[in-house]
Amino acid sequence: MELTKQRKHQLSEFCDRVGIKFKHLEHLDQAFHHRSLTNEQHGVKNNERLEFLGDSVLGMVTASYLYRNLDNPEGDLAKIKSAVVSEKALAPVALRFGIDKLLLLGHGEEMSGGRTKPAILADCMEAIIGAYYLEAGYKAAEQYVLSFIEPAVQEIFSQGIKDFKTQLQEKYQKKTKSCPRYELLSKTGPDHDQTFNVCVHLGDKTYGPVSAKSKKEAEQLAAKLALEDF
């Protein structure tokens, strides 16, 4: 489907607004094609394949960011990731970016309010990520994803969610003015599959040992164990 001058202008404005660059606006345009449009117009491709790709890129960027920046154990990271890449989280971002105004829908979906349905908006967000990954590569896609994922993660923590080590330190320092002391008791297994055994000392009390596949995660688990005694 050949783009009109007006559509090209709309897509270029969108790129400027969200900080991305497309040489081939036709690729970006496809990201806005809901399947209801292609059901009604022969020969028009929908955004489902791009959504499939974008979902994977979104997941990888988010998981990598959480791993590099947080000390929380795997269970916490999984919960945070699930929250920030969810339909509930992505749909408001899509509205903020003006994606609802650029969606191309079939008549039936348009009439049923599809332009503001959270599932359609979130799917389009993922399709745009997929299209941008194909256009500009992983690093560019990563930068775009982090522009809205990073604030979402920070928002979760601003609501009072803290990792176990931080919680333990705050509580223990308030009580004793001292810091928890973590001890690596042993490290076993080959380099590619090690197990770390850690305990945490709070004065004359010791919690653990606990085991995990990384020292960071083992320390978090030890802190969690100690918190249960507060």
CSV table of C-alpha atoms in Angstrom, one decimal:
chain,number,residue,atom,x,y,z
A,1,MET,CA,0.0,0.0,0.0
A,2,GLU,CA,1.6,3.2,-1.2
A,3,LEU,CA,1.9,5.9,1.5
A,4,THR,CA,0.2,9.3,0.9
A,5,LYS,CA,2.1,12.5,1.5
A,6,GLN,CA,-0.1,13.1,4.6
A,7,ARG,CA,0.6,9.6,6.0
A,8,LYS,CA,4.3,10.1,5.5
A,9,HIS,CA,4.1,13.3,7.4
A,10,GLN,CA,2.2,11.7,10.2
A,11,LEU,CA,4.8,8.9,10.5
A,12,SER,CA,7.7,11.3,10.4
A,13,GLU,CA,6.2,13.4,13.1
A,14,PHE,CA,5.8,10.2,15.2
A,15,CYS,CA,9.4,9.3,14.7
A,16,ASP,CA,10.5,12.7,15.8
A,17,ARG,CA,8.2,12.6,18.9
A,18,VAL,CA,9.6,9.2,20.2
A,19,GLY,CA,13.2,9.6,19.0
A,20,ILE,CA,13.5,7.0,16.3
A,21,LYS,CA,14.6,7.1,12.7
A,22,PHE,CA,13.2,5.2,9.7
A,23,LYS,CA,14.6,5.4,6.2
A,24,HIS,CA,11.7,3.2,5.0
A,25,LEU,CA,8.5,4.6,6.4
A,26,GLU,CA,6.6,1.8,4.8
A,27,HIS,CA,8.1,-0.6,7.3
A,28,LEU,CA,7.0,1.6,10.2
A,29,ASP,CA,3.5,2.0,8.7
A,30,GLN,CA,3.0,-1.8,8.7
A,31,ALA,CA,3.4,-1.8,12.4
A,32,PHE,CA,0.2,0.2,12.7
A,33,HIS,CA,-1.9,-2.3,10.5
A,34,HIS,CA,-4.2,-4.2,12.7
A,35,ARG,CA,-5.4,-7.6,11.5
A,36,SER,CA,-8.9,-6.2,11.1
A,37,LEU,CA,-7.7,-4.0,8.3
A,38,THR,CA,-6.1,-6.8,6.4
A,39,ASN,CA,-9.3,-8.9,6.8
A,40,GLU,CA,-11.1,-6.2,4.9
A,41,GLN,CA,-8.4,-5.0,2.4
A,42,HIS,CA,-6.8,-7.6,0.1
A,43,GLY,CA,-3.1,-7.5,-0.2
A,44,VAL,CA,-2.4,-5.4,2.9
A,45,LYS,CA,0.0,-6.9,5.5
A,46,ASN,CA,-0.9,-6.7,9.2
A,47,ASN,CA,1.4,-6.2,12.1
A,48,GLU,CA,1.2,-9.6,13.8
A,49,ARG,CA,4.7,-10.9,12.6
A,50,LEU,CA,6.3,-7.6,13.6
A,51,GLU,CA,4.5,-7.9,17.0
A,52,PHE,CA,6.0,-11.4,17.4
A,53,LEU,CA,9.5,-10.1,16.8
A,54,GLY,CA,9.0,-7.0,18.9
A,55,ASP,CA,7.8,-8.9,21.8
A,56,SER,CA,11.1,-10.9,21.9
A,57,VAL,CA,13.2,-7.7,21.6
A,58,LEU,CA,11.2,-6.0,24.3
A,59,GLY,CA,11.7,-9.0,26.6
A,60,MET,CA,15.4,-9.2,25.9
A,61,VAL,CA,16.1,-5.5,26.5
A,62,THR,CA,14.0,-5.5,29.7
A,63,ALA,CA,15.6,-8.6,31.1
A,64,SER,CA,19.1,-7.4,30.3
A,65,TYR,CA,18.4,-4.0,31.9
A,66,LEU,CA,17.0,-5.6,35.1
A,67,TYR,CA,19.9,-8.0,35.4
A,68,ARG,CA,22.5,-5.3,35.0
A,69,ASN,CA,20.9,-2.7,37.3
A,70,LEU,CA,19.2,-4.7,40.1
A,71,ASP,CA,20.5,-7.1,42.7
A,72,ASN,CA,17.1,-8.7,43.3
A,73,PRO,CA,16.7,-12.5,43.0
A,74,GLU,CA,15.3,-14.1,39.9
A,75,GLY,CA,11.7,-14.2,41.2
A,76,ASP,CA,11.7,-10.5,41.8
A,77,LEU,CA,13.2,-9.7,38.4
A,78,ALA,CA,10.5,-11.9,36.7
A,79,LYS,CA,7.7,-10.0,38.5
A,80,ILE,CA,9.1,-6.6,37.6
A,81,LYS,CA,9.7,-7.6,34.0
A,82,SER,CA,6.1,-9.0,33.8
A,83,ALA,CA,4.7,-5.7,35.2
A,84,VAL,CA,6.6,-3.3,32.9
A,85,VAL,CA,6.0,-5.2,29.6
A,86,SER,CA,2.4,-6.0,30.3
A,87,GLU,CA,-0.5,-4.8,28.3
A,88,LYS,CA,-1.6,-2.7,31.3
A,89,ALA,CA,1.8,-0.9,31.3
A,90,LEU,CA,2.3,-0.6,27.5
A,91,ALA,CA,-1.1,0.8,26.6
A,92,PRO,CA,-0.8,4.1,28.5
A,93,VAL,CA,2.6,4.6,26.8
A,94,ALA,CA,1.1,4.0,23.4
A,95,LEU,CA,-1.5,6.7,24.2
A,96,ARG,CA,1.2,9.1,25.3
A,97,PHE,CA,3.1,8.5,22.1
A,98,GLY,CA,-0.1,9.1,20.0
A,99,ILE,CA,-0.2,5.6,18.6
A,100,ASP,CA,-4.0,5.5,18.9
A,101,LYS,CA,-4.2,8.3,16.2
A,102,LEU,CA,-2.0,6.4,13.8
A,103,LEU,CA,-3.6,2.9,14.0
A,104,LEU,CA,-5.2,1.6,10.8
A,105,LEU,CA,-8.2,-0.6,11.6
A,106,GLY,CA,-10.9,-2.3,9.8
A,107,HIS,CA,-14.4,-0.7,9.9
A,108,GLY,CA,-15.8,-3.1,12.4
A,109,GLU,CA,-12.9,-2.7,14.8
A,110,GLU,CA,-13.0,1.0,14.4
A,111,MET,CA,-16.7,1.2,15.3
A,112,SER,CA,-16.2,-1.0,18.4
A,113,GLY,CA,-13.7,1.4,19.9
A,114,GLY,CA,-10.6,-0.6,18.8
A,115,ARG,CA,-8.4,2.5,18.6
A,116,THR,CA,-8.3,2.7,22.5
A,117,LYS,CA,-8.4,-1.0,23.3
A,118,PRO,CA,-5.3,-1.8,25.6
A,119,ALA,CA,-4.6,-5.1,23.8
A,120,ILE,CA,-4.4,-3.4,20.3
A,121,LEU,CA,-2.3,-0.5,21.6
A,122,ALA,CA,0.1,-2.8,23.4
A,123,ASP,CA,0.4,-5.1,20.3
A,124,CYS,CA,1.2,-2.1,18.2
A,125,MET,CA,3.9,-1.0,20.6
A,126,GLU,CA,5.5,-4.3,20.2
A,127,ALA,CA,5.1,-4.2,16.4
A,128,ILE,CA,6.9,-0.8,16.3
A,129,ILE,CA,9.8,-2.3,18.3
A,130,GLY,CA,10.0,-5.2,15.8
A,131,ALA,CA,9.9,-2.8,12.8
A,132,TYR,CA,12.6,-0.6,14.4
A,133,TYR,CA,14.8,-3.6,15.2
A,134,LEU,CA,14.7,-4.7,11.5
A,135,GLU,CA,15.3,-1.1,10.3
A,136,ALA,CA,18.1,0.0,12.6
A,137,GLY,CA,19.4,-3.0,14.6
A,138,TYR,CA,19.4,-4.1,18.2
A,139,LYS,CA,21.2,-1.2,19.8
A,140,ALA,CA,18.8,1.4,18.3
A,141,ALA,CA,15.8,-0.7,19.3
A,142,GLU,CA,17.3,-1.1,22.8
A,143,GLN,CA,17.6,2.7,23.2
A,144,TYR,CA,14.0,3.2,22.1
A,145,VAL,CA,12.7,0.5,24.5
A,146,LEU,CA,14.7,1.8,27.4
A,147,SER,CA,13.1,5.3,26.9
A,148,PHE,CA,9.9,4.0,28.4
A,149,ILE,CA,11.0,0.8,30.2
A,150,GLU,CA,13.5,2.6,32.5
A,151,PRO,CA,11.0,5.1,33.8
A,152,ALA,CA,8.5,2.2,34.4
A,153,VAL,CA,11.0,0.3,36.5
A,154,GLN,CA,11.8,3.4,38.5
A,155,GLU,CA,8.1,4.0,39.1
A,156,ILE,CA,7.8,0.5,40.6
A,157,PHE,CA,10.6,1.3,43.0
A,158,SER,CA,9.2,4.7,43.8
A,159,GLN,CA,6.1,2.9,45.1
A,160,GLY,CA,8.2,1.3,47.8
A,161,ILE,CA,9.5,-1.9,46.3
A,162,LYS,CA,13.1,-2.5,47.5
A,163,ASP,CA,15.4,-5.4,47.1
A,164,PHE,CA,15.9,-7.6,50.2
A,165,LYS,CA,19.5,-6.4,50.9
A,166,THR,CA,18.3,-2.8,51.0
A,167,GLN,CA,15.4,-3.6,53.2
A,168,LEU,CA,17.6,-5.6,55.6
A,169,GLN,CA,20.2,-2.9,55.8
A,170,GLU,CA,17.7,-0.2,56.5
A,171,LYS,CA,16.0,-2.2,59.3
A,172,TYR,CA,19.2,-3.4,60.9
A,173,GLN,CA,20.9,0.0,60.8
A,174,LYS,CA,17.8,1.6,62.4
A,175,LYS,CA,18.0,-1.0,65.2
A,176,THR,CA,21.8,-1.3,65.7
A,177,LYS,CA,23.6,1.4,63.7
A,178,SER,CA,25.6,-1.5,62.1
A,179,CYS,CA,25.6,-3.1,58.7
A,180,PRO,CA,24.8,-6.7,57.8
A,181,ARG,CA,27.9,-8.7,56.9
A,182,TYR,CA,27.7,-11.2,54.1
A,183,GLU,CA,30.0,-14.2,53.9
A,184,LEU,CA,30.8,-16.4,50.9
A,185,LEU,CA,31.2,-19.8,52.5
A,186,SER,CA,31.9,-21.8,49.4
A,187,LYS,CA,31.8,-21.8,45.6
A,188,THR,CA,31.4,-25.1,43.8
A,189,GLY,CA,31.0,-26.4,40.3
A,190,PRO,CA,32.6,-25.6,36.9
A,191,ASP,CA,32.9,-22.0,35.8
A,192,HIS,CA,29.9,-22.1,33.6
A,193,ASP,CA,27.6,-23.7,36.3
A,194,GLN,CA,28.8,-22.5,39.7
A,195,THR,CA,26.8,-22.6,43.0
A,196,PHE,CA,27.5,-20.0,45.6
A,197,ASN,CA,26.8,-20.6,49.3
A,198,VAL,CA,26.3,-17.5,51.4
A,199,CYS,CA,25.3,-16.5,54.9
A,200,VAL,CA,24.6,-13.1,56.5
A,201,HIS,CA,25.7,-12.1,59.9
A,202,LEU,CA,23.7,-9.7,62.0
A,203,GLY,CA,25.8,-9.3,65.2
A,204,ASP,CA,26.0,-12.7,66.8
A,205,LYS,CA,23.2,-14.1,64.7
A,206,THR,CA,23.8,-15.9,61.4
A,207,TYR,CA,21.2,-16.6,58.7
A,208,GLY,CA,22.0,-19.3,56.1
A,209,PRO,CA,23.7,-20.7,54.4
A,210,VAL,CA,21.7,-20.3,51.2
A,211,SER,CA,22.6,-21.4,47.7
A,212,ALA,CA,22.2,-19.8,44.3
A,213,LYS,CA,23.7,-19.6,40.9
A,214,SER,CA,25.2,-16.2,41.5
A,215,LYS,CA,26.7,-14.5,44.6
A,216,LYS,CA,24.3,-11.5,44.2
A,217,GLU,CA,21.3,-13.8,44.2
A,218,ALA,CA,22.6,-15.8,47.2
A,219,GLU,CA,23.1,-12.6,49.2
A,220,GLN,CA,19.6,-11.6,48.4
A,221,LEU,CA,18.2,-14.9,49.5
A,222,ALA,CA,20.2,-14.7,52.7
A,223,ALA,CA,18.8,-11.2,53.3
A,224,LYS,CA,15.3,-12.4,52.7
A,225,LEU,CA,15.8,-15.2,55.3
A,226,ALA,CA,17.1,-12.7,57.8
A,227,LEU,CA,14.1,-10.3,57.2
A,228,GLU,CA,11.7,-13.1,58.1
A,229,ASP,CA,13.2,-12.9,61.7
A,230,PHE,CA,12.4,-9.1,62.0
